mmCIF file of C-alpha atoms and ligand atoms in Angstrom:
data_model
loop_
_atom_site.group_PDB
_atom_site.id
_atom_site.type_symbol
_atom_site.label_atom_id
_atom_site.label_comp_id
_atom_site.label_asym_id
_atom_site.label_seq_id
_atom_site.Cartn_x
_atom_site.Cartn_y
_atom_site.Cartn_z
ATOM 1 C CA MET O 140 -32.096 -26.982 -20.856
ATOM 2 C CA ILE O 141 -33.830 -24.210 -22.704
ATOM 3 C CA LYS O 142 -36.027 -25.368 -25.591
ATOM 4 C CA ASN O 143 -39.217 -23.351 -25.477
ATOM 5 C CA VAL O 144 -38.881 -19.603 -25.626
ATOM 6 C CA THR O 145 -41.676 -17.063 -25.392
ATOM 7 C CA VAL O 146 -41.037 -13.570 -26.740
ATOM 8 C CA VAL O 147 -43.389 -10.896 -25.398
ATOM 9 C CA GLY O 148 -43.906 -7.970 -27.794
ATOM 10 C CA ALA O 149 -43.830 -8.203 -31.589
ATOM 11 C CA GLY O 150 -42.305 -4.777 -32.373
ATOM 12 C CA THR O 151 -38.909 -4.175 -33.989
ATOM 13 C CA MET O 152 -36.909 -5.789 -31.177
ATOM 14 C CA GLY O 153 -39.412 -8.581 -30.455
ATOM 15 C CA ASN O 154 -39.588 -9.772 -34.039
ATOM 16 C CA GLY O 155 -35.794 -9.691 -34.370
ATOM 17 C CA ILE O 156 -35.372 -11.692 -31.140
ATOM 18 C CA ALA O 157 -38.017 -14.230 -32.248
ATOM 19 C CA HIS O 158 -36.269 -14.499 -35.652
ATOM 20 C CA VAL O 159 -32.883 -15.270 -34.094
ATOM 21 C CA PHE O 160 -34.185 -17.873 -31.618
ATOM 22 C CA ALA O 161 -36.336 -19.619 -34.270
ATOM 23 C CA MET O 162 -33.440 -19.684 -36.751
ATOM 24 C CA ASN O 163 -31.303 -21.436 -34.148
ATOM 25 C CA GLY O 164 -33.795 -24.260 -33.596
ATOM 26 C CA PHE O 165 -35.802 -23.024 -30.599
ATOM 27 C CA GLN O 166 -39.584 -23.339 -30.443
ATOM 28 C CA VAL O 167 -40.706 -19.733 -30.203
ATOM 29 C CA ASN O 168 -44.067 -18.430 -29.057
ATOM 30 C CA LEU O 169 -44.407 -14.794 -30.048
ATOM 31 C CA VAL O 170 -47.078 -12.949 -28.082
ATOM 32 C CA ASP O 171 -48.571 -9.487 -28.538
ATOM 33 C CA ILE O 172 -51.959 -8.056 -27.598
ATOM 34 C CA SER O 173 -52.296 -6.761 -31.169
ATOM 35 C CA GLN O 174 -52.992 -9.279 -33.969
ATOM 36 C CA PRO O 175 -51.939 -6.716 -36.649
ATOM 37 C CA ALA O 176 -48.586 -6.339 -34.832
ATOM 38 C CA LEU O 177 -48.120 -10.131 -34.933
ATOM 39 C CA ASP O 178 -49.018 -10.263 -38.644
ATOM 40 C CA LYS O 179 -46.554 -7.465 -39.354
ATOM 41 C CA ALA O 180 -43.831 -9.255 -37.340
ATOM 42 C CA ILE O 181 -44.224 -12.493 -39.312
ATOM 43 C CA LYS O 182 -44.143 -10.493 -42.558
ATOM 44 C CA THR O 183 -40.920 -8.759 -41.454
ATOM 45 C CA ILE O 184 -39.269 -12.008 -40.365
ATOM 46 C CA THR O 185 -40.248 -13.643 -43.685
ATOM 47 C CA LYS O 186 -38.823 -10.680 -45.630
ATOM 48 C CA ASN O 187 -35.550 -10.787 -43.666
ATOM 49 C CA LEU O 188 -35.281 -14.575 -44.151
ATOM 50 C CA ASP O 189 -35.963 -14.186 -47.885
ATOM 51 C CA ARG O 190 -33.106 -11.698 -48.081
ATOM 52 C CA MET O 191 -30.824 -14.203 -46.325
ATOM 53 C CA VAL O 192 -31.858 -16.960 -48.768
ATOM 54 C CA LYS O 193 -31.213 -14.630 -51.718
ATOM 55 C CA LYS O 194 -27.736 -13.885 -50.370
ATOM 56 C CA GLU O 195 -27.175 -17.657 -49.870
ATOM 57 C CA ARG O 196 -26.645 -17.196 -46.127
ATOM 58 C CA ILE O 197 -29.348 -19.805 -45.427
ATOM 59 C CA THR O 198 -31.180 -22.368 -47.581
ATOM 60 C CA SER O 199 -34.908 -22.206 -48.287
ATOM 61 C CA ASP O 200 -35.311 -25.301 -46.062
ATOM 62 C CA GLU O 201 -33.711 -23.345 -43.206
ATOM 63 C CA LYS O 202 -36.086 -20.478 -43.897
ATOM 64 C CA ASN O 203 -39.087 -22.829 -43.799
ATOM 65 C CA ASN O 204 -37.857 -24.515 -40.599
ATOM 66 C CA THR O 205 -37.415 -21.107 -38.966
ATOM 67 C CA LEU O 206 -40.969 -20.088 -39.822
ATOM 68 C CA ALA O 207 -42.253 -23.493 -38.645
ATOM 69 C CA ASN O 208 -40.593 -22.885 -35.258
ATOM 70 C CA LEU O 209 -42.714 -19.744 -34.733
ATOM 71 C CA THR O 210 -46.229 -19.658 -33.270
ATOM 72 C CA THR O 211 -48.114 -16.442 -32.539
ATOM 73 C CA TYR O 212 -50.473 -15.709 -29.641
ATOM 74 C CA THR O 213 -52.553 -12.765 -28.498
ATOM 75 C CA SER O 214 -52.776 -14.056 -24.924
ATOM 76 C CA SER O 215 -49.828 -14.556 -22.574
ATOM 77 C CA ALA O 216 -51.403 -17.376 -20.523
ATOM 78 C CA GLU O 217 -51.323 -19.843 -23.429
ATOM 79 C CA ALA O 218 -48.007 -18.544 -24.796
ATOM 80 C CA VAL O 219 -45.951 -18.993 -21.594
ATOM 81 C CA LYS O 220 -47.409 -22.173 -20.129
ATOM 82 C CA ASP O 221 -44.515 -24.398 -21.326
ATOM 83 C CA ALA O 222 -41.814 -21.728 -21.448
ATOM 84 C CA ASP O 223 -38.259 -22.410 -20.268
ATOM 85 C CA LEU O 224 -37.377 -18.786 -20.974
ATOM 86 C CA VAL O 225 -39.487 -15.678 -21.497
ATOM 87 C CA VAL O 226 -37.878 -12.682 -23.202
ATOM 88 C CA GLU O 227 -39.875 -9.503 -22.740
ATOM 89 C CA ALA O 228 -39.492 -6.902 -25.498
ATOM 90 C CA ALA O 229 -42.458 -4.620 -24.876
ATOM 91 C CA THR O 230 -42.473 -0.822 -25.103
ATOM 92 C CA GLU O 231 -39.825 0.890 -22.944
ATOM 93 C CA ASN O 232 -42.194 2.017 -20.181
ATOM 94 C CA ILE O 233 -41.523 1.110 -16.569
ATOM 95 C CA ASP O 234 -45.151 0.770 -15.420
ATOM 96 C CA LEU O 235 -45.930 -1.464 -18.390
ATOM 97 C CA LYS O 236 -42.854 -3.629 -17.791
ATOM 98 C CA LEU O 237 -43.638 -4.043 -14.078
ATOM 99 C CA LYS O 238 -47.216 -5.055 -14.916
ATOM 100 C CA ILE O 239 -46.014 -7.557 -17.532
ATOM 101 C CA PHE O 240 -43.424 -9.137 -15.207
ATOM 102 C CA LYS O 241 -45.922 -9.515 -12.374
ATOM 103 C CA GLN O 242 -48.223 -11.312 -14.781
ATOM 104 C CA LEU O 243 -45.450 -13.406 -16.374
ATOM 105 C CA ASP O 244 -44.334 -14.511 -12.909
ATOM 106 C CA GLU O 245 -47.865 -15.720 -12.122
ATOM 107 C CA LEU O 246 -48.367 -17.486 -15.470
ATOM 108 C CA SER O 247 -44.956 -19.029 -16.257
ATOM 109 C CA PRO O 248 -43.682 -22.385 -14.952
ATOM 110 C CA ALA O 249 -41.657 -21.988 -11.717
ATOM 111 C CA LYS O 250 -38.456 -23.139 -13.510
ATOM 112 C CA ALA O 251 -38.692 -20.474 -16.226
ATOM 113 C CA ILE O 252 -36.099 -17.712 -16.471
ATOM 114 C CA LEU O 253 -37.632 -14.283 -17.085
ATOM 115 C CA ALA O 254 -35.473 -11.969 -19.205
ATOM 116 C CA SER O 255 -36.052 -8.384 -20.258
ATOM 117 C CA ASN O 256 -34.724 -6.702 -23.385
ATOM 118 C CA THR O 257 -34.983 -3.342 -21.617
ATOM 119 C CA SER O 258 -32.490 -0.756 -22.843
ATOM 120 C CA SER O 259 -32.225 1.038 -19.499
ATOM 121 C CA ILE O 260 -34.839 0.108 -16.893
ATOM 122 C CA SER O 261 -33.387 -1.465 -13.735
ATOM 123 C CA ILE O 262 -33.443 -5.270 -13.800
ATOM 124 C CA THR O 263 -33.440 -5.230 -9.994
ATOM 125 C CA LYS O 264 -36.610 -3.121 -10.042
ATOM 126 C CA ILE O 265 -38.266 -5.424 -12.590
ATOM 127 C CA ALA O 266 -37.241 -8.481 -10.535
ATOM 128 C CA SER O 267 -38.719 -6.951 -7.374
ATOM 129 C CA VAL O 268 -42.300 -7.448 -8.589
ATOM 130 C CA THR O 269 -41.739 -11.207 -9.084
ATOM 131 C CA GLN O 270 -41.415 -14.094 -6.650
ATOM 132 C CA ARG O 271 -38.265 -15.270 -8.492
ATOM 133 C CA PRO O 272 -35.791 -12.342 -8.528
ATOM 134 C CA GLU O 273 -32.895 -14.824 -8.767
ATOM 135 C CA LYS O 274 -34.252 -15.941 -12.165
ATOM 136 C CA VAL O 275 -34.734 -12.442 -13.621
ATOM 137 C CA ILE O 276 -32.028 -11.107 -15.934
ATOM 138 C CA GLY O 277 -31.455 -8.536 -18.695
ATOM 139 C CA MET O 278 -30.896 -9.754 -22.243
ATOM 140 C CA HIS O 279 -30.294 -6.554 -24.184
ATOM 141 C CA PHE O 280 -30.170 -7.223 -27.911
ATOM 142 C CA MET O 281 -29.141 -4.508 -30.374
ATOM 143 C CA ASN O 282 -31.124 -3.327 -33.387
ATOM 144 C CA PRO O 283 -31.194 -4.843 -36.043
ATOM 145 C CA VAL O 284 -31.152 -8.023 -33.950
ATOM 146 C CA PRO O 285 -30.384 -10.499 -36.768
ATOM 147 C CA VAL O 286 -27.288 -8.463 -37.703
ATOM 148 C CA MET O 287 -25.792 -7.145 -34.463
ATOM 149 C CA LYS O 288 -23.481 -9.526 -32.606
ATOM 150 C CA LEU O 289 -23.742 -8.118 -29.082
ATOM 151 C CA VAL O 290 -26.089 -9.186 -26.313
ATOM 152 C CA GLU O 291 -25.578 -7.179 -23.131
ATOM 153 C CA ILE O 292 -26.382 -9.530 -20.256
ATOM 154 C CA ILE O 293 -27.454 -7.593 -17.166
ATOM 155 C CA ARG O 294 -27.317 -9.189 -13.733
ATOM 156 C CA GLY O 295 -29.881 -7.823 -11.320
ATOM 157 C CA TYR O 296 -29.000 -7.565 -7.628
ATOM 158 C CA SER O 297 -30.307 -11.104 -6.959
ATOM 159 C CA THR O 298 -29.598 -12.855 -10.283
ATOM 160 C CA THR O 299 -27.674 -16.072 -9.571
ATOM 161 C CA ASP O 300 -24.435 -17.243 -11.222
ATOM 162 C CA GLU O 301 -26.301 -20.287 -12.505
ATOM 163 C CA VAL O 302 -28.941 -18.222 -14.326
ATOM 164 C CA THR O 303 -26.283 -15.834 -15.671
ATOM 165 C CA ASN O 304 -24.233 -18.736 -17.039
ATOM 166 C CA ILE O 305 -27.286 -20.323 -18.692
ATOM 167 C CA ILE O 306 -28.098 -17.057 -20.456
ATOM 168 C CA MET O 307 -24.466 -16.399 -21.449
ATOM 169 C CA ASP O 308 -24.253 -19.907 -22.999
ATOM 170 C CA LEU O 309 -27.631 -19.514 -24.643
ATOM 171 C CA SER O 310 -26.512 -16.259 -26.289
ATOM 172 C CA ARG O 311 -23.495 -18.073 -27.739
ATOM 173 C CA THR O 312 -25.858 -20.755 -29.099
ATOM 174 C CA LEU O 313 -27.608 -17.895 -30.916
ATOM 175 C CA LYS O 314 -24.173 -17.078 -32.438
ATOM 176 C CA LYS O 315 -24.064 -13.804 -30.506
ATOM 177 C CA VAL O 316 -21.354 -12.442 -28.249
ATOM 178 C CA PRO O 317 -22.656 -11.957 -24.695
ATOM 179 C CA VAL O 318 -21.076 -9.418 -22.358
ATOM 180 C CA GLU O 319 -21.910 -9.551 -18.652
ATOM 181 C CA VAL O 320 -22.560 -6.234 -16.909
ATOM 182 C CA ASN O 321 -24.035 -5.083 -13.626
ATOM 183 C CA ASP O 322 -27.338 -3.329 -13.103
ATOM 184 C CA TYR O 323 -26.652 0.420 -13.002
ATOM 185 C CA PRO O 324 -28.422 3.132 -15.031
ATOM 186 C CA GLY O 325 -28.003 2.637 -18.781
ATOM 187 C CA PHE O 326 -25.898 -0.496 -18.113
ATOM 188 C CA VAL O 327 -22.815 -0.092 -20.376
ATOM 189 C CA ALA O 328 -24.134 0.237 -23.948
ATOM 190 C CA ASN O 329 -26.496 3.127 -23.399
ATOM 191 C CA ARG O 330 -24.463 4.821 -20.667
ATOM 192 C CA ILE O 331 -21.825 5.413 -23.318
ATOM 193 C CA LEU O 332 -23.936 5.688 -26.489
ATOM 194 C CA LEU O 333 -26.613 8.115 -25.315
ATOM 195 C CA PRO O 334 -24.298 10.861 -23.999
ATOM 196 C CA MET O 335 -22.613 10.785 -27.425
ATOM 197 C CA ILE O 336 -25.964 11.128 -29.203
ATOM 198 C CA ASN O 337 -27.055 13.869 -26.775
ATOM 199 C CA GLU O 338 -23.793 15.741 -27.424
ATOM 200 C CA ALA O 339 -24.358 15.499 -31.190
ATOM 201 C CA ILE O 340 -27.853 16.969 -30.719
ATOM 202 C CA SER O 341 -26.403 19.761 -28.538
ATOM 203 C CA ALA O 342 -23.802 20.557 -31.209
ATOM 204 C CA LEU O 343 -26.645 20.878 -33.743
ATOM 205 C CA PHE O 344 -28.748 22.928 -31.277
ATOM 206 C CA GLU O 345 -25.870 25.344 -30.659
ATOM 207 C CA GLY O 346 -25.231 25.753 -34.384
ATOM 208 C CA VAL O 347 -21.756 24.239 -34.300
ATOM 209 C CA ALA O 348 -22.549 22.297 -37.484
ATOM 210 C CA GLY O 349 -25.473 20.939 -39.514
ATOM 211 C CA VAL O 350 -27.040 17.468 -39.443
ATOM 212 C CA GLU O 351 -25.062 16.022 -42.352
ATOM 213 C CA GLU O 352 -21.809 17.625 -41.191
ATOM 214 C CA ILE O 353 -22.104 16.128 -37.683
ATOM 215 C CA ASP O 354 -22.969 12.696 -39.047
ATOM 216 C CA THR O 355 -20.207 12.788 -41.654
ATOM 217 C CA VAL O 356 -17.589 13.679 -39.036
ATOM 218 C CA MET O 357 -18.507 10.632 -36.971
ATOM 219 C CA LYS O 358 -18.987 8.293 -39.944
ATOM 220 C CA LEU O 359 -15.786 9.099 -41.794
ATOM 221 C CA GLY O 360 -13.724 10.287 -38.837
ATOM 222 C CA MET O 361 -14.592 7.535 -36.374
ATOM 223 C CA ALA O 362 -15.719 4.772 -38.766
ATOM 224 C CA HIS O 363 -19.191 4.581 -37.234
ATOM 225 C CA PRO O 364 -21.642 2.840 -39.614
ATOM 226 C CA MET O 365 -24.199 5.611 -39.004
ATOM 227 C CA GLY O 366 -23.698 9.131 -37.717
ATOM 228 C CA PRO O 367 -25.142 9.847 -34.235
ATOM 229 C CA LEU O 368 -28.154 11.844 -35.531
ATOM 230 C CA ARG O 369 -29.083 9.166 -38.072
ATOM 231 C CA LEU O 370 -28.606 6.554 -35.329
ATOM 232 C CA ALA O 371 -30.862 8.546 -32.979
ATOM 233 C CA ASP O 372 -33.572 8.497 -35.676
ATOM 234 C CA PHE O 373 -33.006 4.745 -36.119
ATOM 235 C CA ILE O 374 -33.302 4.027 -32.371
ATOM 236 C CA GLY O 375 -36.309 6.377 -31.972
ATOM 237 C CA LEU O 376 -36.026 9.839 -30.438
ATOM 238 C CA ASP O 377 -38.586 8.917 -27.745
ATOM 239 C CA VAL O 378 -36.425 5.929 -26.756
ATOM 240 C CA CYS O 379 -33.300 8.145 -26.690
ATOM 241 C CA LEU O 380 -35.106 10.649 -24.446
ATOM 242 C CA ALA O 381 -36.379 7.907 -22.117
ATOM 243 C CA ILE O 382 -32.846 6.487 -21.715
ATOM 244 C CA LEU O 383 -31.343 9.933 -21.044
ATOM 245 C CA ASN O 384 -34.024 10.536 -18.404
ATOM 246 C CA VAL O 385 -33.087 7.245 -16.713
ATOM 247 C CA LEU O 386 -29.391 8.269 -16.720
ATOM 248 C CA HIS O 387 -30.186 11.790 -15.513
ATOM 249 C CA GLN O 388 -32.446 10.621 -12.679
ATOM 250 C CA GLY O 389 -30.349 7.552 -11.822
ATOM 251 C CA PHE O 390 -27.063 9.431 -11.392
ATOM 252 C CA GLY O 391 -28.457 12.866 -10.501
ATOM 253 C CA ASN O 392 -25.713 14.339 -12.685
ATOM 254 C CA PRO O 393 -26.598 17.281 -14.985
ATOM 255 C CA LYS O 394 -24.220 15.971 -17.656
ATOM 256 C CA TYR O 395 -26.962 13.532 -18.666
ATOM 257 C CA ALA O 396 -29.725 16.180 -18.996
ATOM 258 C CA PRO O 397 -31.417 15.707 -22.376
ATOM 259 C CA CYS O 398 -30.814 18.490 -24.899
ATOM 260 C CA PRO O 399 -33.908 20.772 -25.101
ATOM 261 C CA LEU O 400 -34.012 20.197 -28.875
ATOM 262 C CA LEU O 401 -34.496 16.453 -28.317
ATOM 263 C CA VAL O 402 -37.277 17.151 -25.801
ATOM 264 C CA ASN O 403 -39.004 19.501 -28.280
ATOM 265 C CA MET O 404 -38.763 17.043 -31.159
ATOM 266 C CA VAL O 405 -40.319 14.239 -29.104
ATOM 267 C CA THR O 406 -43.072 16.591 -27.901
ATOM 268 C CA ALA O 407 -43.766 17.507 -31.538
ATOM 269 C CA GLY O 408 -44.110 13.819 -32.443
ATOM 270 C CA LYS O 409 -40.927 13.805 -34.550
ATOM 271 C CA LEU O 410 -39.699 10.435 -33.345
ATOM 272 C CA GLY O 411 -37.257 9.581 -36.142
ATOM 273 C CA GLN O 412 -37.532 6.829 -38.741
ATOM 274 C CA LYS O 413 -40.641 5.199 -37.264
ATOM 275 C CA SER O 414 -42.685 8.429 -37.463
ATOM 276 C CA GLY O 415 -41.225 9.365 -40.867
ATOM 277 C CA GLU O 416 -39.265 12.373 -39.565
ATOM 278 C CA GLY O 417 -36.583 13.258 -37.059
ATOM 279 C CA PHE O 418 -33.253 14.809 -37.980
ATOM 280 C CA TYR O 419 -33.937 13.322 -41.401
ATOM 281 C CA ARG O 420 -37.147 12.899 -43.406
ATOM 282 C CA TYR O 421 -37.739 9.342 -44.628
ATOM 283 C CA ILE O 422 -39.283 8.913 -48.073
ATOM 284 C CA PRO O 423 -42.188 6.430 -47.684
ATOM 285 C CA GLY O 424 -41.842 3.118 -49.522
ATOM 286 C CA THR O 425 -38.117 3.643 -50.190
ATOM 287 C CA ARG O 426 -34.865 3.415 -48.242
ATOM 288 C CA ASP O 427 -34.104 7.051 -49.094
ATOM 289 C CA PHE O 428 -33.911 9.916 -46.639
ATOM 290 C CA GLU O 429 -32.824 13.552 -46.617
ATOM 291 C CA VAL O 430 -32.185 16.193 -43.952
ATOM 292 C CA SER O 431 -35.504 17.435 -42.504
ATOM 293 C CA ASP O 432 -36.641 20.821 -43.790
ATOM 294 C CA VAL O 433 -36.241 22.469 -40.361
ATOM 295 C CA PHE O 434 -32.536 21.597 -40.344
ATOM 296 C CA LYS O 435 -31.827 22.586 -43.954
ATOM 297 C CA LYS O 436 -29.623 25.635 -44.202
HETATM 298 N N1 CAA W 642 -32.836 -7.391 -40.350
HETATM 299 C C1 CAA W 642 -32.004 -8.281 -40.881
HETATM 300 N N2 CAA W 642 -30.921 -7.956 -41.605
HETATM 301 C C2 CAA W 642 -30.698 -6.654 -41.828
HETATM 302 C C3 CAA W 642 -31.542 -5.656 -41.334
HETATM 303 C C4 CAA W 642 -32.659 -6.058 -40.563
HETATM 304 N N3 CAA W 642 -33.522 -5.188 -40.039
HETATM 305 N N4 CAA W 642 -31.053 -4.441 -41.707
HETATM 306 C C5 CAA W 642 -29.948 -4.682 -42.413
HETATM 307 N N5 CAA W 642 -29.721 -6.016 -42.487
HETATM 308 C C6 CAA W 642 -28.571 -6.684 -43.099
HETATM 309 C C7 CAA W 642 -28.548 -6.558 -44.582
HETATM 310 O O1 CAA W 642 -29.233 -7.630 -45.187
HETATM 311 C C8 CAA W 642 -27.074 -6.635 -44.900
HETATM 312 O O2 CAA W 642 -26.656 -7.995 -44.863
HETATM 313 P P1 CAA W 642 -25.342 -8.520 -45.664
HETATM 314 O O3 CAA W 642 -24.160 -8.014 -44.911
HETATM 315 O O4 CAA W 642 -25.510 -9.978 -45.578
HETATM 316 O O5 CAA W 642 -25.438 -7.940 -47.028
HETATM 317 C C9 CAA W 642 -26.428 -5.953 -43.705
HETATM 318 O O6 CAA W 642 -27.401 -5.998 -42.660
HETATM 319 C C10 CAA W 642 -26.079 -4.532 -44.037
HETATM 320 O O7 CAA W 642 -27.284 -3.892 -44.478
HETATM 321 P P2 CAA W 642 -27.389 -2.850 -45.642
HETATM 322 O O8 CAA W 642 -26.333 -3.101 -46.671
HETATM 323 O O9 CAA W 642 -28.796 -2.790 -46.074
HETATM 324 O O10 CAA W 642 -27.183 -1.472 -44.943
HETATM 325 P P3 CAA W 642 -25.966 -0.925 -44.161
HETATM 326 O O11 CAA W 642 -24.672 -1.439 -44.666
HETATM 327 O O12 CAA W 642 -26.224 0.529 -44.136
HETATM 328 O O13 CAA W 642 -26.144 -1.521 -42.694
HETATM 329 C C11 CAA W 642 -26.933 -1.439 -40.488
HETATM 330 C C12 CAA W 642 -27.298 -1.318 -41.954
HETATM 331 C C13 CAA W 642 -26.521 -2.872 -40.172
HETATM 332 C C14 CAA W 642 -28.170 -1.076 -39.702
HETATM 333 C C15 CAA W 642 -25.707 -0.478 -40.199
HETATM 334 O O14 CAA W 642 -25.993 0.805 -40.672
HETATM 335 C C16 CAA W 642 -25.356 -0.395 -38.748
HETATM 336 O O15 CAA W 642 -24.658 -1.234 -38.204
HETATM 337 N N6 CAA W 642 -25.829 0.692 -38.074
HETATM 338 C C17 CAA W 642 -25.620 0.893 -36.644
HETATM 339 C C18 CAA W 642 -26.591 0.057 -35.892
HETATM 340 C C19 CAA W 642 -26.444 0.242 -34.419
HETATM 341 O O16 CAA W 642 -25.621 0.979 -33.910
HETATM 342 N N7 CAA W 642 -27.301 -0.459 -33.687
HETATM 343 C C20 CAA W 642 -27.357 -0.351 -32.281
HETATM 344 C C21 CAA W 642 -28.410 0.645 -31.927
HETATM 345 S S1 CAA W 642 -28.509 0.879 -30.207
HETATM 346 C C22 CAA W 642 -29.505 -0.350 -29.705
HETATM 347 O O17 CAA W 642 -30.069 -1.117 -30.423
HETATM 348 C C23 CAA W 642 -29.630 -0.457 -28.244
HETATM 349 C C24 CAA W 642 -30.491 0.475 -27.524
HETATM 350 O O18 CAA W 642 -30.899 0.114 -26.430
HETATM 351 C C25 CAA W 642 -30.854 1.825 -27.999
#
């Protein structure tokens, strides 16, 4: 039975994952090497819970219970010592993830399941640095985690049926819809999403249409909540590039080669919403944005 959950990484995904587990009655230890990142995560979770109270989705008692279920740590050793499940949501960098999993394997109880929220790094590869590859699995939440229903559950080469079933059931307890997939580059979500985003960037690069035109076509024509360029900014252009590189290298197929415009934007530090500018420019302190100057006609 899973009761104690440790979430590693207090960024956008980590705080959303911690929020959802804590709101569903789990004891959550949230760990990050940066105390300011932890403080920011608790502030974000509190703000999102306040919004839910205001909309009468939860009561203020439920908000308080959720916050009471959360404890923050700056050291993994203390945070994982009683964990039944560890969910890693650190930066999408393979060397970092391998280092974290090696350490988590040494520090966590032998019974603990080790999950990664990776968006594209091989679960089999991550599992290979642990002594428990059968208990390593992908739990890929979507951003914003409290809102999005899907959890993509990725079975590594050695992940057992038992562990997969525990994590599928657990996801349902979180009121999410789990979908089981196998461990191949990009899994399913990003194997399909990122080529679409890359194609939208190529259409912009080739001058087929402007930023707003491309996004409007996909929003109003395909009923997507955000156009692909706005979504790329929301995901982070560095994350989009990293996923495309995994697809390109993993399949060796040129159809996945990242558009040179995406590469240039990441090199220039234009990473999308988090850096204040990508295809759009985000007005600080507001929810407003407009097409970046470079893409204005
Ligand atoms: N945390 C909690 N709740 C949030 C939130 C957040 N960060 N952001 C928005 N919400 C809630 C709002 O409170 C609102 O709730 P109600 O329905 O109860 O009113 C609801 O979400 C809708 O929000 P808004 O009205 O503010 O804004 P919106 O209608 O424009 O929706 C959105 C925002 C939910 C983000 C929507 O635009 C959307 O679904 N966009 C697409 C998101 C998407 O595709 N995500 C997947 C990205 S890919 C990924 O994550 C995987 C990967 O590996 C790259």
